[in-house]
Structure formats: structure tokens, C-alpha cells
Amino acid sequence: MGRHSEAVEATLTAAGDAITGKHQALCELVRTLAEQCDATPEGPGTRLAGTYLTAIRTLNAVVAAVPAQGTKPRNGLASVRGIRDAPKKSTIRGGKG
């Protein structure tokens, strides 16, 4: 396995749940292009490199479009104070207006 193939496999592994069955064709395309890049001793030609780059960009866009699982909200002042995520407190006491 060459550099490009290893990089693609690392990317797909890191993507985890972001890659689903509907992305199978894209994954296979990226793998095939990576293998072709690795098989060329003098480096990929302009067309192959361009196609490979486009496929990688598309794959990265798919991964970026899916929010990461288990990510924590930002540590801004509002989240530290619990303002943004806290339930709204009622200003009415005892149910009277």
C-alpha cells in the first residue's frame, strides 16, 4: 500500500459514522484513484492528480457536512455560565401573575 492509499484509508477510518452506504461509490472511487497515483513511479499525471484532488475534496465535504458525534459545545462565557443551554426559568412565582 502506497502513500496515497494509506492516506485515504486513514481519512475513511477517521470519518467513522459520517461515511454511510450511500457514499460507497465515492469511497471506491477515491481508493481506486489513490491506487493509480501510487502505481505511477514518476507521480500522477495532471489529469489523474486533478481527478484525485476533486474526489478528495468531495470526500472531505461529505465528512464536514456531518456534525461530529459527542462533541462538546464551545467553552464561551455563555456556556460556562449555562445561559445558552440552561432551561428558561419562569419569572412568575407561585403561579400568580
PDB file of C-alpha atoms in Angstrom:
ATOM      1  CA  MET A   1       0.000   0.000   0.000  1.00  0.00           C
ATOM      2  CA  GLY A   2       1.412   3.364  -1.025  1.00  0.00           C
ATOM      3  CA  ARG A   3       1.250   6.835   0.457  1.00  0.00           C
ATOM      4  CA  HIS A   4      -1.995   7.846  -1.207  1.00  0.00           C
ATOM      5  CA  SER A   5      -3.780   4.611  -0.337  1.00  0.00           C
ATOM      6  CA  GLU A   6      -2.653   4.840   3.286  1.00  0.00           C
ATOM      7  CA  ALA A   7      -3.828   8.448   3.493  1.00  0.00           C
ATOM      8  CA  VAL A   8      -7.226   7.572   2.020  1.00  0.00           C
ATOM      9  CA  GLU A   9      -7.706   4.665   4.425  1.00  0.00           C
ATOM     10  CA  ALA A  10      -6.744   6.902   7.361  1.00  0.00           C
ATOM     11  CA  THR A  11      -9.260   9.512   6.202  1.00  0.00           C
ATOM     12  CA  LEU A  12     -12.040   6.945   5.819  1.00  0.00           C
ATOM     13  CA  THR A  13     -11.273   5.459   9.237  1.00  0.00           C
ATOM     14  CA  ALA A  14     -11.267   8.883  10.881  1.00  0.00           C
ATOM     15  CA  ALA A  15     -14.567   9.772   9.194  1.00  0.00           C
ATOM     16  CA  GLY A  16     -16.320   6.973  11.076  1.00  0.00           C
ATOM     17  CA  ASP A  17     -20.095   7.337  11.006  1.00  0.00           C
ATOM     18  CA  ALA A  18     -20.004  10.249   8.570  1.00  0.00           C
ATOM     19  CA  ILE A  19     -19.472   7.756   5.744  1.00  0.00           C
ATOM     20  CA  THR A  20     -22.571   5.654   5.096  1.00  0.00           C
ATOM     21  CA  GLY A  21     -23.677   3.175   2.455  1.00  0.00           C
ATOM     22  CA  LYS A  22     -24.727   5.949   0.100  1.00  0.00           C
ATOM     23  CA  HIS A  23     -21.094   7.096  -0.011  1.00  0.00           C
ATOM     24  CA  GLN A  24     -19.756   3.666  -1.024  1.00  0.00           C
ATOM     25  CA  ALA A  25     -19.228   4.628  -4.672  1.00  0.00           C
ATOM     26  CA  LEU A  26     -17.305   7.755  -3.677  1.00  0.00           C
ATOM     27  CA  CYS A  27     -15.134   5.714  -1.299  1.00  0.00           C
ATOM     28  CA  GLU A  28     -14.326   3.186  -4.011  1.00  0.00           C
ATOM     29  CA  LEU A  29     -13.532   5.948  -6.498  1.00  0.00           C
ATOM     30  CA  VAL A  30     -11.146   7.616  -4.055  1.00  0.00           C
ATOM     31  CA  ARG A  31      -9.482   4.257  -3.286  1.00  0.00           C
ATOM     32  CA  THR A  32      -9.065   3.448  -6.990  1.00  0.00           C
ATOM     33  CA  LEU A  33      -7.595   6.863  -7.758  1.00  0.00           C
ATOM     34  CA  ALA A  34      -5.220   6.552  -4.796  1.00  0.00           C
ATOM     35  CA  GLU A  35      -4.050   3.160  -6.071  1.00  0.00           C
ATOM     36  CA  GLN A  36      -3.463   4.645  -9.533  1.00  0.00           C
ATOM     37  CA  CYS A  37      -1.460   7.513  -8.010  1.00  0.00           C
ATOM     38  CA  ASP A  38       0.621   5.025  -6.020  1.00  0.00           C
ATOM     39  CA  ALA A  39       1.210   2.817  -9.077  1.00  0.00           C
ATOM     40  CA  THR A  40       2.837   5.617 -11.066  1.00  0.00           C
ATOM     41  CA  PRO A  41       6.560   5.722 -10.188  1.00  0.00           C
ATOM     42  CA  GLU A  42       7.114   9.226 -11.570  1.00  0.00           C
ATOM     43  CA  GLY A  43       3.985  10.574  -9.862  1.00  0.00           C
ATOM     44  CA  PRO A  44       0.465  11.018 -11.151  1.00  0.00           C
ATOM     45  CA  GLY A  45      -0.141  12.955 -14.320  1.00  0.00           C
ATOM     46  CA  THR A  46      -2.037  16.217 -14.376  1.00  0.00           C
ATOM     47  CA  ARG A  47      -5.428  14.672 -15.156  1.00  0.00           C
ATOM     48  CA  LEU A  48      -5.103  11.919 -12.564  1.00  0.00           C
ATOM     49  CA  ALA A  49      -3.892  14.365  -9.924  1.00  0.00           C
ATOM     50  CA  GLY A  50      -6.781  16.729 -10.682  1.00  0.00           C
ATOM     51  CA  THR A  51      -9.360  13.954 -10.558  1.00  0.00           C
ATOM     52  CA  TYR A  52      -7.871  12.608  -7.326  1.00  0.00           C
ATOM     53  CA  LEU A  53      -7.896  16.083  -5.760  1.00  0.00           C
ATOM     54  CA  THR A  54     -11.543  16.604  -6.749  1.00  0.00           C
ATOM     55  CA  ALA A  55     -12.530  13.243  -5.260  1.00  0.00           C
ATOM     56  CA  ILE A  56     -10.668  14.005  -2.023  1.00  0.00           C
ATOM     57  CA  ARG A  57     -12.354  17.415  -1.784  1.00  0.00           C
ATOM     58  CA  THR A  58     -15.748  15.785  -2.292  1.00  0.00           C
ATOM     59  CA  LEU A  59     -14.983  13.209   0.398  1.00  0.00           C
ATOM     60  CA  ASN A  60     -13.876  15.938   2.806  1.00  0.00           C
ATOM     61  CA  ALA A  61     -17.074  17.885   2.093  1.00  0.00           C
ATOM     62  CA  VAL A  62     -19.154  14.807   2.939  1.00  0.00           C
ATOM     63  CA  VAL A  63     -17.270  14.346   6.196  1.00  0.00           C
ATOM     64  CA  ALA A  64     -17.510  18.032   7.114  1.00  0.00           C
ATOM     65  CA  ALA A  65     -21.263  18.124   6.468  1.00  0.00           C
ATOM     66  CA  VAL A  66     -21.956  15.615   9.256  1.00  0.00           C
ATOM     67  CA  PRO A  67     -21.639  17.006  12.788  1.00  0.00           C
ATOM     68  CA  ALA A  68     -19.158  15.076  14.890  1.00  0.00           C
ATOM     69  CA  GLN A  69     -20.640  12.704  17.452  1.00  0.00           C
ATOM     70  CA  GLY A  70     -20.073  13.568  21.075  1.00  0.00           C
ATOM     71  CA  THR A  71     -18.532  16.967  20.544  1.00  0.00           C
ATOM     72  CA  LYS A  72     -18.820  19.372  23.414  1.00  0.00           C
ATOM     73  CA  PRO A  73     -20.211  22.852  22.931  1.00  0.00           C
ATOM     74  CA  ARG A  74     -17.748  25.706  22.822  1.00  0.00           C
ATOM     75  CA  ASN A  75     -16.306  26.968  26.065  1.00  0.00           C
ATOM     76  CA  GLY A  76     -17.552  30.503  25.614  1.00  0.00           C
ATOM     77  CA  LEU A  77     -18.694  32.609  28.536  1.00  0.00           C
ATOM     78  CA  ALA A  78     -22.365  31.814  27.881  1.00  0.00           C
ATOM     79  CA  SER A  79     -21.816  28.066  28.045  1.00  0.00           C
ATOM     80  CA  VAL A  80     -19.660  28.377  31.156  1.00  0.00           C
ATOM     81  CA  ARG A  81     -22.455  30.261  32.875  1.00  0.00           C
ATOM     82  CA  GLY A  82     -25.031  27.876  31.477  1.00  0.00           C
ATOM     83  CA  ILE A  83     -27.001  30.688  29.893  1.00  0.00           C
ATOM     84  CA  ARG A  84     -27.321  29.286  26.418  1.00  0.00           C
ATOM     85  CA  ASP A  85     -28.042  25.664  27.323  1.00  0.00           C
ATOM     86  CA  ALA A  86     -29.971  26.139  30.580  1.00  0.00           C
ATOM     87  CA  PRO A  87     -33.753  25.819  30.594  1.00  0.00           C
ATOM     88  CA  LYS A  88     -35.635  29.085  30.865  1.00  0.00           C
ATOM     89  CA  LYS A  89     -36.688  29.927  34.413  1.00  0.00           C
ATOM     90  CA  SER A  90     -40.159  31.208  34.974  1.00  0.00           C
ATOM     91  CA  THR A  91     -40.395  34.721  36.347  1.00  0.00           C
ATOM     92  CA  ILE A  92     -43.831  34.002  37.808  1.00  0.00           C
ATOM     93  CA  ARG A  93     -43.775  32.677  41.383  1.00  0.00           C
ATOM     94  CA  GLY A  94     -46.497  30.563  42.852  1.00  0.00           C
ATOM     95  CA  GLY A  95     -48.458  30.566  39.631  1.00  0.00           C
ATOM     96  CA  LYS A  96     -49.757  34.105  40.173  1.00  0.00           C
ATOM     97  CA  GLY A  97     -49.370  36.928  37.716  1.00  0.00           C
TER      98      GLY A  97
END
